[in-house]
Amino acid sequence: MRINTPGSAGILPASIPALLLFLLAAISTAAPAKKLTVGFAQVGAESAWRTAETQSIKSEAEKRGVTLKFSDAQGKQENQIRSVRNFVAQHVDAIILAPVVETGWSPVLQEAKRAKIPVILVDRGIKVPDESLYATLIASDFVEEGRMAAEWLAKKTAGKANIVELQGTPGAAPAIDRKKGFEEGIKKHPEMKIITSQSADFRRGQGKEVMEALIKKHGNEITSVYAHNDHMALGAVQALDEAGRKPGTDVIVLSIDGIRDAFQSMVAGKLNCSVECNPLLGPMAFDAIEKAVVGQKLPKRTVVQDKVFDQSNAKELIASRQY
Ligand code: AHR
């Protein structure tokens, strides 16, 4: 059988239905994949580091045409659990979770697993008996950051320091691991000791308040401050300044994150050192999600590499800082 159509010299092969089917199939494989909806359960907005991480994830979602449902737990695990549960009820395609603390996640993650929703952990790890409860963890090695800080301080002080430690949120992976790594690092130096260690919840205001109280209590005995993040260190710098001590010279101050304000303080000669912790995790998180939703296996952990910055390179690098 032959079919006459205009422009075909009046002739088309009889297998036209097959040809149409072929074309349709080609069009449908070229069609864009299903638009994803992702829930992001964030810790809060306690530091510039955290807002940089939020921004990285939001802008990457926008770039990839992903619908992002965002929730801010305001530092409370119960809020975060509620958000994850809501995301499960809304049948999102994947969940990004930056967990406030390490423990207490099994029940809600079991709910996500039962609903076949992959959970991508960013920035902080968790402790669960069953690792299949999350698809992957993308984060810095906080223990290593603590070790790098200790090594830097040992070099700077020739292994002699009376240290005030300002810890992050109790129970949070970076607070636990940065303490562990730092303690491991200073153990090699008998004349380096932590004279007191207190939490300031990763917040600048609390860093200042806690430091003011510690200056009153320990006075000139303090020769160094190690803070688990830049914001607490910047609060401590202010407290030292106001108490007439000289942060950067009299008292060596070091911390972790590498935010722009820390660079400014290093350039001003106040903060001595900041170990980087990269918050720009959006691209890696969405690469992982795109694989997870099509059933590809992911590495259980991807470690983000960090560098050490101090007053010797802060001025040259400040303009290139992205957060
Ligand atoms: O989990 C990463 C830590 O959390 C960052 O160091 C800190 O600034 C933040 O609040």
Short mmCIF file of C-alpha atoms in Angstrom, two decimals, residues 64-218:
data_model
loop_
_atom_site.label_atom_id
_atom_site.label_comp_id
_atom_site.label_asym_id
_atom_site.label_seq_id
_atom_site.Cartn_x
_atom_site.Cartn_y
_atom_site.Cartn_z
CA ARG A 64 18.56 22.88 38.09
CA GLY A 65 14.83 23.66 38.02
CA VAL A 66 14.23 21.78 41.29
CA THR A 67 11.32 22.81 43.50
CA LEU A 68 12.86 23.29 46.94
CA LYS A 69 10.85 23.13 50.15
CA PHE A 70 12.94 24.83 52.82
CA SER A 71 12.60 24.62 56.56
CA ASP A 72 14.66 26.33 59.27
CA ALA A 73 14.74 24.35 62.54
CA GLN A 74 16.00 27.33 64.57
CA GLY A 75 18.57 25.08 66.18
CA LYS A 76 16.02 22.59 67.56
CA GLN A 77 16.08 18.91 66.70
CA GLU A 78 12.35 18.49 67.37
CA ASN A 79 11.59 21.12 64.70
CA GLN A 80 13.88 19.37 62.26
CA ILE A 81 12.28 15.98 62.88
CA ARG A 82 8.87 17.56 62.27
CA SER A 83 10.09 19.05 58.98
CA VAL A 84 11.48 15.74 57.75
CA ARG A 85 8.19 14.08 58.65
CA ASN A 86 6.29 16.77 56.71
CA PHE A 87 8.50 16.26 53.69
CA VAL A 88 7.76 12.54 53.80
CA ALA A 89 4.02 13.26 54.02
CA GLN A 90 4.33 15.53 50.98
CA HIS A 91 6.05 12.72 49.00
CA VAL A 92 9.08 14.80 48.03
CA ASP A 93 11.60 13.05 45.74
CA ALA A 94 14.52 13.49 48.16
CA ILE A 95 15.40 15.13 51.45
CA ILE A 96 18.52 17.12 52.28
CA LEU A 97 19.19 17.09 56.02
CA ALA A 98 21.86 19.12 57.85
CA PRO A 99 21.28 17.53 61.27
CA VAL A 100 21.43 19.74 64.36
CA VAL A 101 22.80 16.92 66.52
CA GLU A 102 24.23 13.44 65.92
CA THR A 103 21.72 11.20 67.68
CA GLY A 104 17.98 10.55 67.72
CA TRP A 105 17.37 10.20 63.98
CA SER A 106 16.46 6.55 63.49
CA PRO A 107 12.63 6.72 63.77
CA VAL A 108 12.10 9.58 61.32
CA LEU A 109 14.68 8.24 58.88
CA GLN A 110 12.94 4.89 58.98
CA GLU A 111 9.77 6.68 57.88
CA ALA A 112 11.65 8.24 54.94
CA LYS A 113 13.14 4.86 54.04
CA ARG A 114 9.73 3.17 54.11
CA ALA A 115 8.45 5.91 51.75
CA LYS A 116 11.51 5.24 49.50
CA ILE A 117 12.71 8.83 49.82
CA PRO A 118 16.51 9.10 49.77
CA VAL A 119 18.02 11.27 52.50
CA ILE A 120 21.19 13.18 51.68
CA LEU A 121 23.07 14.35 54.76
CA VAL A 122 25.03 17.54 54.29
CA ASP A 123 27.73 19.08 56.48
CA ARG A 124 27.06 17.10 59.70
CA GLY A 125 27.04 13.37 60.29
CA ILE A 126 24.74 11.31 62.49
CA LYS A 127 25.02 8.17 64.59
CA VAL A 128 22.51 5.51 63.56
CA PRO A 129 22.74 1.74 64.00
CA ASP A 130 21.62 1.22 60.38
CA GLU A 131 23.57 3.19 57.79
CA SER A 132 21.03 2.36 55.08
CA LEU A 133 18.81 5.02 56.67
CA TYR A 134 20.59 7.67 54.64
CA ALA A 135 21.92 7.63 51.10
CA THR A 136 25.14 9.57 51.59
CA LEU A 137 26.95 12.14 53.73
CA ILE A 138 28.71 15.08 52.10
CA ALA A 139 30.81 16.91 54.70
CA SER A 140 34.19 18.11 55.86
CA ASP A 141 36.26 15.98 58.21
CA PHE A 142 35.72 17.86 61.48
CA VAL A 143 38.24 15.76 63.41
CA GLU A 144 40.87 16.68 60.86
CA GLU A 145 39.91 20.37 61.13
CA GLY A 146 40.51 20.19 64.90
CA ARG A 147 43.88 18.52 64.31
CA MET A 148 44.89 21.17 61.78
CA ALA A 149 43.98 23.90 64.27
CA ALA A 150 46.05 22.21 67.01
CA GLU A 151 49.05 21.82 64.72
CA TRP A 152 48.87 25.45 63.68
CA LEU A 153 48.69 26.59 67.31
CA ALA A 154 51.55 24.31 68.38
CA LYS A 155 53.75 25.83 65.69
CA LYS A 156 52.73 29.39 66.50
CA THR A 157 53.28 29.03 70.27
CA ALA A 158 56.24 26.62 70.17
CA GLY A 159 54.06 24.11 71.98
CA LYS A 160 53.15 26.29 74.99
CA ALA A 161 49.61 27.51 75.49
CA ASN A 162 46.88 27.92 78.10
CA ILE A 163 43.81 27.51 75.97
CA VAL A 164 40.19 28.54 76.34
CA GLU A 165 38.02 26.33 74.15
CA LEU A 166 34.67 27.66 72.90
CA GLN A 167 32.60 24.70 71.84
CA GLY A 168 29.78 24.56 69.33
CA THR A 169 26.27 23.25 69.97
CA PRO A 170 26.35 20.35 72.46
CA GLY A 171 25.76 17.05 70.67
CA ALA A 172 26.48 18.45 67.19
CA ALA A 173 29.02 16.55 65.09
CA PRO A 174 31.31 19.57 64.54
CA ALA A 175 31.42 20.31 68.28
CA ILE A 176 32.23 16.70 69.17
CA ASP A 177 34.74 16.10 66.38
CA ARG A 178 36.53 19.44 66.44
CA LYS A 179 37.11 18.95 70.16
CA LYS A 180 38.37 15.42 69.59
CA GLY A 181 40.75 16.39 66.78
CA PHE A 182 42.12 19.37 68.69
CA GLU A 183 42.70 17.33 71.86
CA GLU A 184 44.48 14.67 69.82
CA GLY A 185 46.67 17.36 68.27
CA ILE A 186 47.72 19.06 71.51
CA LYS A 187 48.38 15.74 73.29
CA LYS A 188 51.78 15.64 71.60
CA HIS A 189 52.71 18.89 73.36
CA PRO A 190 52.80 18.56 77.17
CA GLU A 191 52.81 22.32 77.71
CA MET A 192 49.64 22.93 75.73
CA LYS A 193 46.54 22.60 77.85
CA ILE A 194 42.86 23.46 77.70
CA ILE A 195 42.24 25.40 80.92
CA THR A 196 38.50 25.60 80.37
CA SER A 197 36.01 24.53 77.73
CA GLN A 198 32.46 25.88 77.33
CA SER A 199 29.74 25.92 74.73
CA ALA A 200 28.73 29.15 73.00
CA ASP A 201 26.41 27.38 70.55
CA PHE A 202 28.29 28.52 67.40
CA ARG A 203 26.96 32.06 67.98
CA ARG A 204 28.89 35.32 68.04
CA GLY A 205 26.89 36.93 70.87
CA GLN A 206 27.32 33.90 73.10
CA GLY A 207 31.02 33.69 72.18
CA LYS A 208 31.42 37.22 73.50
CA GLU A 209 29.40 36.59 76.68
CA VAL A 210 31.16 33.34 77.54
CA MET A 211 34.55 34.90 76.88
CA GLU A 212 33.76 37.91 79.10
CA ALA A 213 32.99 35.56 81.99
CA LEU A 214 36.13 33.50 81.34
CA ILE A 215 38.35 36.58 81.22
CA LYS A 216 36.96 37.57 84.63
CA LYS A 217 37.69 34.11 85.98
CA HIS A 218 41.06 33.31 84.40
#
